[in-house]
PDB file of C-alpha atoms and ligand atoms in Angstrom:
ATOM      1  CA  MET A 704       0.000   0.000   0.000  1.00 58.00           C
ATOM      2  CA  LYS A 705       1.424   3.352  -1.011  1.00 73.00           C
ATOM      3  CA  GLN A 706       1.931   5.969   1.711  1.00 86.00           C
ATOM      4  CA  PHE A 707      -0.884   8.375   2.393  1.00 95.00           C
ATOM      5  CA  ALA A 708      -1.685  10.919   5.045  1.00 95.00           C
ATOM      6  CA  ASP A 709      -4.849   9.953   6.914  1.00 96.00           C
ATOM      7  CA  LEU A 710      -6.520  13.315   7.544  1.00 97.00           C
ATOM      8  CA  GLY A 711      -9.468  11.734   9.350  1.00 97.00           C
ATOM      9  CA  ASP A 712     -13.151  11.475   8.365  1.00 98.00           C
ATOM     10  CA  GLY A 713     -12.168   9.306   5.375  1.00 98.00           C
ATOM     11  CA  ILE A 714      -9.862  11.927   3.801  1.00 98.00           C
ATOM     12  CA  ARG A 715      -6.730  10.321   2.341  1.00 98.00           C
ATOM     13  CA  HIS A 716      -3.975  12.467   0.826  1.00 98.00           C
ATOM     14  CA  TYR A 717      -1.275  10.832  -1.317  1.00 98.00           C
ATOM     15  CA  PRO A 718       1.418  13.480  -1.920  1.00 96.00           C
ATOM     16  CA  HIS A 719       3.494  13.069  -5.133  1.00 95.00           C
ATOM     17  CA  TYR A 720       1.616   9.900  -6.036  1.00 97.00           C
ATOM     18  CA  LEU A 721       2.189  10.196  -9.797  1.00 97.00           C
ATOM     19  CA  GLU A 722       5.734  10.418 -11.143  1.00 96.00           C
ATOM     20  CA  ALA A 723       6.714  13.351 -13.368  1.00 95.00           C
ATOM     21  CA  ASP A 724       6.675  11.404 -16.660  1.00 96.00           C
ATOM     22  CA  ILE A 725       3.192  10.015 -15.915  1.00 98.00           C
ATOM     23  CA  GLN A 726       2.007  13.516 -14.972  1.00 97.00           C
ATOM     24  CA  ARG A 727       3.302  14.913 -18.263  1.00 97.00           C
ATOM     25  CA  GLU A 728       1.700  12.119 -20.268  1.00 98.00           C
ATOM     26  CA  LEU A 729      -1.633  12.557 -18.456  1.00 98.00           C
ATOM     27  CA  ALA A 730      -1.605  16.344 -18.961  1.00 98.00           C
ATOM     28  CA  GLN A 731      -0.876  15.927 -22.683  1.00 98.00           C
ATOM     29  CA  ASP A 732      -3.565  13.288 -23.012  1.00 98.00           C
ATOM     30  CA  VAL A 733      -6.103  15.508 -21.252  1.00 98.00           C
ATOM     31  CA  PHE A 734      -5.390  18.610 -23.364  1.00 98.00           C
ATOM     32  CA  THR A 735      -5.528  16.540 -26.560  1.00 98.00           C
ATOM     33  CA  ARG A 736      -8.891  14.989 -25.624  1.00 97.00           C
ATOM     34  CA  ALA A 737     -10.350  18.305 -24.437  1.00 97.00           C
ATOM     35  CA  GLU A 738      -9.328  20.390 -27.448  1.00 96.00           C
ATOM     36  CA  HIS A 739     -12.240  22.383 -28.951  1.00 95.00           C
ATOM     37  CA  LEU A 740     -14.540  20.897 -26.286  1.00 98.00           C
ATOM     38  CA  TRP A 741     -13.829  23.135 -23.263  1.00 98.00           C
ATOM     39  CA  LEU A 742     -16.887  24.368 -21.399  1.00 98.00           C
ATOM     40  CA  SER A 743     -17.273  27.849 -19.915  1.00 97.00           C
ATOM     41  CA  PRO A 744     -19.823  26.975 -17.231  1.00 98.00           C
ATOM     42  CA  VAL A 745     -22.160  29.437 -15.536  1.00 98.00           C
ATOM     43  CA  THR A 746     -24.142  28.978 -12.338  1.00 97.00           C
ATOM     44  CA  PRO A 747     -27.918  28.565 -12.633  1.00 96.00           C
ATOM     45  CA  GLY A 748     -28.038  32.291 -11.773  1.00 97.00           C
ATOM     46  CA  GLY A 749     -25.792  33.104 -14.742  1.00 97.00           C
ATOM     47  CA  GLN A 750     -22.497  33.820 -12.947  1.00 97.00           C
ATOM     48  CA  PRO A 751     -19.483  32.538 -14.937  1.00 98.00           C
ATOM     49  CA  PHE A 752     -17.132  30.094 -13.188  1.00 98.00           C
ATOM     50  CA  SER A 753     -13.491  31.178 -12.954  1.00 98.00           C
ATOM     51  CA  VAL A 754     -12.388  27.711 -14.158  1.00 98.00           C
ATOM     52  CA  ARG A 755     -13.029  26.100 -17.502  1.00 98.00           C
ATOM     53  CA  GLN A 756     -14.287  22.533 -17.469  1.00 98.00           C
ATOM     54  CA  MET A 757     -14.541  19.359 -19.509  1.00 98.00           C
ATOM     55  CA  ASN A 758     -15.611  15.765 -18.872  1.00 98.00           C
ATOM     56  CA  PHE A 759     -14.468  12.300 -19.865  1.00 98.00           C
ATOM     57  CA  GLY A 760     -16.351   9.025 -19.628  1.00 98.00           C
ATOM     58  CA  PRO A 761     -19.996   7.991 -19.976  1.00 98.00           C
ATOM     59  CA  LEU A 762     -21.426  10.934 -17.989  1.00 98.00           C
ATOM     60  CA  GLY A 763     -20.403  14.568 -17.689  1.00 98.00           C
ATOM     61  CA  TRP A 764     -21.255  17.151 -15.045  1.00 98.00           C
ATOM     62  CA  VAL A 765     -22.781  20.275 -16.565  1.00 98.00           C
ATOM     63  CA  SER A 766     -23.726  23.623 -15.007  1.00 98.00           C
ATOM     64  CA  ASP A 767     -25.724  26.198 -16.931  1.00 98.00           C
ATOM     65  CA  ARG A 768     -28.871  28.316 -16.609  1.00 97.00           C
ATOM     66  CA  GLN A 769     -30.936  25.116 -16.543  1.00 97.00           C
ATOM     67  CA  GLY A 770     -29.132  23.894 -13.409  1.00 97.00           C
ATOM     68  CA  TYR A 771     -26.549  21.290 -12.351  1.00 97.00           C
ATOM     69  CA  ARG A 772     -26.801  17.794 -13.839  1.00 98.00           C
ATOM     70  CA  TYR A 773     -25.055  14.798 -15.361  1.00 98.00           C
ATOM     71  CA  GLN A 774     -25.579  14.026 -19.030  1.00 98.00           C
ATOM     72  CA  PRO A 775     -24.046  11.667 -21.616  1.00 98.00           C
ATOM     73  CA  HIS A 776     -23.456  14.337 -24.268  1.00 98.00           C
ATOM     74  CA  HIS A 777     -21.529  17.588 -24.596  1.00 98.00           C
ATOM     75  CA  PRO A 778     -24.109  20.389 -24.179  1.00 98.00           C
ATOM     76  CA  ASP A 779     -22.803  22.578 -27.032  1.00 97.00           C
ATOM     77  CA  VAL A 780     -21.805  20.089 -29.729  1.00 97.00           C
ATOM     78  CA  GLY A 781     -23.910  17.059 -28.787  1.00 97.00           C
ATOM     79  CA  VAL A 782     -21.126  14.470 -29.065  1.00 98.00           C
ATOM     80  CA  PRO A 783     -20.497  11.860 -26.339  1.00 98.00           C
ATOM     81  CA  TRP A 784     -17.734  12.841 -23.904  1.00 98.00           C
ATOM     82  CA  PRO A 785     -14.276  11.474 -24.801  1.00 98.00           C
ATOM     83  CA  ASP A 786     -13.122   8.311 -23.008  1.00 98.00           C
ATOM     84  CA  MET A 787     -11.508   8.549 -19.598  1.00 98.00           C
ATOM     85  CA  PRO A 788      -7.707   8.611 -19.675  1.00 98.00           C
ATOM     86  CA  ALA A 789      -6.322   5.137 -18.913  1.00 98.00           C
ATOM     87  CA  THR A 790      -4.150   6.537 -16.102  1.00 98.00           C
ATOM     88  CA  MET A 791      -7.291   7.711 -14.304  1.00 98.00           C
ATOM     89  CA  ARG A 792      -9.010   4.346 -14.617  1.00 98.00           C
ATOM     90  CA  LYS A 793      -5.891   2.627 -13.290  1.00 98.00           C
ATOM     91  CA  LEU A 794      -5.679   4.990 -10.302  1.00 98.00           C
ATOM     92  CA  TRP A 795      -9.256   4.149  -9.355  1.00 98.00           C
ATOM     93  CA  ALA A 796      -8.662   0.401  -9.660  1.00 98.00           C
ATOM     94  CA  ASP A 797      -5.436   0.616  -7.621  1.00 98.00           C
ATOM     95  CA  LEU A 798      -6.662   2.889  -4.819  1.00 98.00           C
ATOM     96  CA  LEU A 799     -10.343   1.940  -4.589  1.00 98.00           C
ATOM     97  CA  PRO A 800     -10.418  -1.799  -5.264  1.00 97.00           C
ATOM     98  CA  GLY A 801     -13.949  -3.148  -4.985  1.00 95.00           C
ATOM     99  CA  ALA A 802     -15.622   0.194  -5.694  1.00 98.00           C
ATOM    100  CA  PRO A 803     -17.972   0.269  -8.706  1.00 98.00           C
ATOM    101  CA  PRO A 804     -16.254   1.814 -11.744  1.00 98.00           C
ATOM    102  CA  PRO A 805     -16.238   5.615 -12.103  1.00 98.00           C
ATOM    103  CA  GLN A 806     -18.743   7.069 -14.588  1.00 98.00           C
ATOM    104  CA  CYS A 807     -17.488  10.641 -14.755  1.00 99.00           C
ATOM    105  CA  CYS A 808     -14.093  12.276 -14.845  1.00 99.00           C
ATOM    106  CA  LEU A 809     -14.627  16.022 -14.376  1.00 99.00           C
ATOM    107  CA  LEU A 810     -11.745  18.229 -15.447  1.00 98.00           C
ATOM    108  CA  ASN A 811     -11.174  21.719 -14.046  1.00 98.00           C
ATOM    109  CA  HIS A 812      -8.514  24.075 -15.434  1.00 98.00           C
ATOM    110  CA  TYR A 813      -7.452  26.949 -13.153  1.00 98.00           C
ATOM    111  CA  GLN A 814      -5.384  29.906 -14.286  1.00 97.00           C
ATOM    112  CA  ASP A 815      -4.258  33.064 -12.508  1.00 96.00           C
ATOM    113  CA  THR A 816      -6.811  33.979  -9.832  1.00 97.00           C
ATOM    114  CA  ALA A 817      -9.271  31.146 -10.569  1.00 98.00           C
ATOM    115  CA  LYS A 818     -10.795  29.472  -7.513  1.00 98.00           C
ATOM    116  CA  MET A 819     -13.706  27.261  -6.560  1.00 98.00           C
ATOM    117  CA  GLY A 820     -16.186  28.182  -3.852  1.00 97.00           C
ATOM    118  CA  LEU A 821     -17.093  25.819  -1.043  1.00 97.00           C
ATOM    119  CA  HIS A 822     -19.449  23.158  -2.379  1.00 97.00           C
ATOM    120  CA  ARG A 823     -20.520  19.594  -1.835  1.00 98.00           C
ATOM    121  CA  ASP A 824     -20.513  17.079  -4.666  1.00 98.00           C
ATOM    122  CA  ALA A 825     -24.212  16.371  -4.296  1.00 98.00           C
ATOM    123  CA  ASP A 826     -25.531  15.775  -7.829  1.00 98.00           C
ATOM    124  CA  GLU A 827     -24.574  12.079  -7.839  1.00 98.00           C
ATOM    125  CA  LYS A 828     -27.319   9.631  -6.879  1.00 98.00           C
ATOM    126  CA  ASP A 829     -24.494   7.564  -5.389  1.00 98.00           C
ATOM    127  CA  GLN A 830     -23.372   9.609  -2.383  1.00 98.00           C
ATOM    128  CA  ASP A 831     -21.423   6.733  -0.825  1.00 98.00           C
ATOM    129  CA  THR A 832     -18.762   5.686  -3.331  1.00 98.00           C
ATOM    130  CA  PRO A 833     -15.648   7.805  -2.682  1.00 98.00           C
ATOM    131  CA  ILE A 834     -14.467  10.608  -4.974  1.00 98.00           C
ATOM    132  CA  LEU A 835     -10.844  10.488  -6.125  1.00 98.00           C
ATOM    133  CA  SER A 836      -9.053  13.597  -7.348  1.00 98.00           C
ATOM    134  CA  VAL A 837      -5.719  14.184  -9.094  1.00 98.00           C
ATOM    135  CA  SER A 838      -3.972  17.556  -9.286  1.00 98.00           C
ATOM    136  CA  LEU A 839      -1.438  18.577 -11.940  1.00 98.00           C
ATOM    137  CA  GLY A 840       0.592  21.758 -12.369  1.00 97.00           C
ATOM    138  CA  ALA A 841       0.505  24.701  -9.971  1.00 96.00           C
ATOM    139  CA  PRO A 842      -0.134  23.861  -6.314  1.00 96.00           C
ATOM    140  CA  ALA A 843      -3.363  25.064  -4.732  1.00 97.00           C
ATOM    141  CA  ARG A 844      -4.888  25.535  -1.317  1.00 98.00           C
ATOM    142  CA  PHE A 845      -7.740  23.024  -0.900  1.00 98.00           C
ATOM    143  CA  ARG A 846     -10.178  23.874   1.894  1.00 98.00           C
ATOM    144  CA  ILE A 847     -12.364  21.325   3.591  1.00 98.00           C
ATOM    145  CA  GLY A 848     -15.092  21.844   6.161  1.00 98.00           C
ATOM    146  CA  GLY A 849     -17.795  19.508   7.395  1.00 98.00           C
ATOM    147  CA  ALA A 850     -21.228  18.262   6.412  1.00 97.00           C
ATOM    148  CA  LYS A 851     -22.811  21.663   7.111  1.00 97.00           C
ATOM    149  CA  ARG A 852     -21.942  25.026   5.642  1.00 96.00           C
ATOM    150  CA  GLY A 853     -20.478  27.576   8.022  1.00 94.00           C
ATOM    151  CA  GLY A 854     -18.595  25.221  10.356  1.00 96.00           C
ATOM    152  CA  PRO A 855     -14.842  25.154  10.964  1.00 97.00           C
ATOM    153  CA  THR A 856     -12.602  24.389   7.988  1.00 98.00           C
ATOM    154  CA  ARG A 857      -9.017  23.268   7.500  1.00 97.00           C
ATOM    155  CA  SER A 858      -6.772  23.428   4.473  1.00 97.00           C
ATOM    156  CA  VAL A 859      -4.285  21.209   2.700  1.00 97.00           C
ATOM    157  CA  VAL A 860      -1.951  22.087  -0.155  1.00 97.00           C
ATOM    158  CA  LEU A 861      -2.536  19.933  -3.224  1.00 97.00           C
ATOM    159  CA  GLY A 862       0.620  19.784  -5.314  1.00 96.00           C
ATOM    160  CA  THR A 863       1.311  18.328  -8.729  1.00 96.00           C
ATOM    161  CA  GLY A 864       0.862  14.555  -8.881  1.00 97.00           C
ATOM    162  CA  ASP A 865      -1.078  14.494  -5.608  1.00 97.00           C
ATOM    163  CA  VAL A 866      -4.148  12.322  -5.176  1.00 98.00           C
ATOM    164  CA  ILE A 867      -6.813  13.016  -2.580  1.00 98.00           C
ATOM    165  CA  ILE A 868      -9.715  10.720  -1.781  1.00 98.00           C
ATOM    166  CA  LEU A 869     -12.891  11.793  -0.001  1.00 98.00           C
ATOM    167  CA  SER A 870     -14.480   8.661   1.418  1.00 98.00           C
ATOM    168  CA  GLY A 871     -16.771   7.881   4.349  1.00 98.00           C
ATOM    169  CA  PRO A 872     -18.177  10.989   6.059  1.00 98.00           C
ATOM    170  CA  SER A 873     -15.944  13.367   4.067  1.00 98.00           C
ATOM    171  CA  ARG A 874     -17.652  12.297   0.805  1.00 98.00           C
ATOM    172  CA  ARG A 875     -20.414  14.725   1.815  1.00 98.00           C
ATOM    173  CA  PHE A 876     -18.201  17.475   3.246  1.00 98.00           C
ATOM    174  CA  TYR A 877     -18.009  21.036   1.926  1.00 98.00           C
ATOM    175  CA  HIS A 878     -14.741  21.761   0.112  1.00 98.00           C
ATOM    176  CA  GLY A 879     -13.255  24.188  -2.386  1.00 98.00           C
ATOM    177  CA  ILE A 880     -10.110  25.796  -3.757  1.00 98.00           C
ATOM    178  CA  ASP A 881      -9.031  29.105  -2.162  1.00 98.00           C
ATOM    179  CA  ARG A 882      -6.378  29.944  -4.737  1.00 98.00           C
ATOM    180  CA  LEU A 883      -3.366  28.787  -6.687  1.00 97.00           C
ATOM    181  CA  LEU A 884      -0.001  29.025  -4.927  1.00 96.00           C
ATOM    182  CA  PRO A 885       3.418  29.937  -6.350  1.00 92.00           C
ATOM    183  CA  ALA A 886       5.064  26.931  -8.013  1.00 83.00           C
ATOM    184  CA  ASP A 887       7.354  24.936  -5.749  1.00 74.00           C
ATOM    185  CA  ASP A 888      10.604  24.498  -7.685  1.00 66.00           C
ATOM    186  CA  LEU A 889      11.445  21.224  -5.943  1.00 65.00           C
ATOM    187  CA  PHE A 890       8.233  19.535  -7.028  1.00 67.00           C
ATOM    188  CA  ALA A 891       7.335  21.434 -10.191  1.00 78.00           C
ATOM    189  CA  PRO A 892       8.287  19.515 -13.319  1.00 85.00           C
ATOM    190  CA  ASP A 893       7.393  21.438 -16.493  1.00 89.00           C
ATOM    191  CA  LEU A 894       4.203  19.778 -17.659  1.00 95.00           C
ATOM    192  CA  GLY A 895       3.799  22.031 -20.687  1.00 93.00           C
ATOM    193  CA  PHE A 896       0.777  24.082 -19.575  1.00 96.00           C
ATOM    194  CA  ASP A 897      -0.089  27.079 -17.421  1.00 95.00           C
ATOM    195  CA  GLY A 898      -2.030  26.909 -14.186  1.00 96.00           C
ATOM    196  CA  ARG A 899      -3.527  23.840 -12.572  1.00 97.00           C
ATOM    197  CA  LEU A 900      -5.591  20.871 -13.690  1.00 98.00           C
ATOM    198  CA  ASN A 901      -7.784  18.882 -11.344  1.00 98.00           C
ATOM    199  CA  LEU A 902      -9.485  15.662 -12.382  1.00 98.00           C
ATOM    200  CA  THR A 903     -12.152  14.079 -10.191  1.00 98.00           C
ATOM    201  CA  LEU A 904     -13.535  10.586 -10.655  1.00 99.00           C
ATOM    202  CA  ARG A 905     -17.099   9.947  -9.560  1.00 98.00           C
ATOM    203  CA  ARG A 906     -19.673   7.197  -9.478  1.00 98.00           C
ATOM    204  CA  VAL A 907     -22.976   8.814 -10.438  1.00 98.00           C
ATOM    205  CA  THR A 908     -25.784   6.228 -10.572  1.00 98.00           C
ATOM    206  CA  ARG A 909     -26.956   3.917  -7.842  1.00 96.00           C
ATOM    207  CA  ASP A 910     -27.401   0.436  -9.306  1.00 84.00           C
TER     208      ASP A 910
HETATM  209  C1  MD6 B1697     -10.123  20.960  -7.145  1.00 59.67           C
HETATM  210  N1  MD6 B1697     -11.791  19.551  -6.220  1.00 59.67           N
HETATM  211  O1  MD6 B1697      -9.282  20.339  -6.518  1.00 59.67           O
HETATM  212  C2  MD6 B1697     -11.570  20.816  -6.823  1.00 59.67           C
HETATM  213  N2  MD6 B1697     -14.371  17.349  -5.133  1.00 59.67           N
HETATM  214  O2  MD6 B1697      -9.823  21.730  -8.045  1.00 59.67           O
HETATM  215  C3  MD6 B1697     -12.999  19.136  -5.848  1.00 59.67           C
HETATM  216  O3  MD6 B1697     -13.993  19.839  -5.952  1.00 59.67           O
HETATM  217  C4  MD6 B1697     -13.134  17.790  -5.278  1.00 59.67           C
HETATM  218  O4  MD6 B1697     -10.794  17.451  -5.055  1.00 59.67           O
HETATM  219  C5  MD6 B1697     -14.584  16.131  -4.596  1.00 59.67           C
HETATM  220  C6  MD6 B1697     -13.552  15.327  -4.202  1.00 59.67           C
HETATM  221  C7  MD6 B1697     -12.248  15.762  -4.361  1.00 59.67           C
HETATM  222  C8  MD6 B1697     -12.029  17.015  -4.906  1.00 59.67           C
HETATM  223 FE1   FE B1698     -15.824  18.896  -5.418  1.00 59.67          FE
END
């Protein structure tokens, strides 16, 4: 079993889990698959997100004026989402053996002052299977609270190649990204892109 930091409540942080060459390959793969398909999501109230998004796999998470939902097709061009990168499927199989396979890989690309407000991942009918996330590129401050909004929070820096899993109670915890942090020269291989990528794997349906 690879080393992880047990942060309690089912939160497992695996610093530097992916090696630099795998990170580079994954980043290239992701940008190739996402080309021309990036989404510029808005909240149901019409506020633009500061990240751009894309999805891979059978279902994609979409936010627009109609609301938040999962759907099998790209909302603008109508094509099915591209396949999930093989590295992501392998990570899930290695770290969550026995869990039903992921149905969505949501991609977020942060640049400059992009951030993500505190939210819960609550649009999945399956609220029990863990969520696994991979970060690539610039480090970021990840904030995590509890099951209710407004309680105490703590933060953890997610660096490039890090994996974090929210399982057990933390699957339903509020979390977000405060901001990107200056690149750490020791752990910052050049991955050939600006900013930060985060990929989250989710199980959506309850079978
Ligand atoms: C991010 N991550 O790291 C945003 N959600 O950019 C998430 O929203 C997230 O990292 C569920 C589980 C793990 C995550
Ligand atoms: Fe989330």
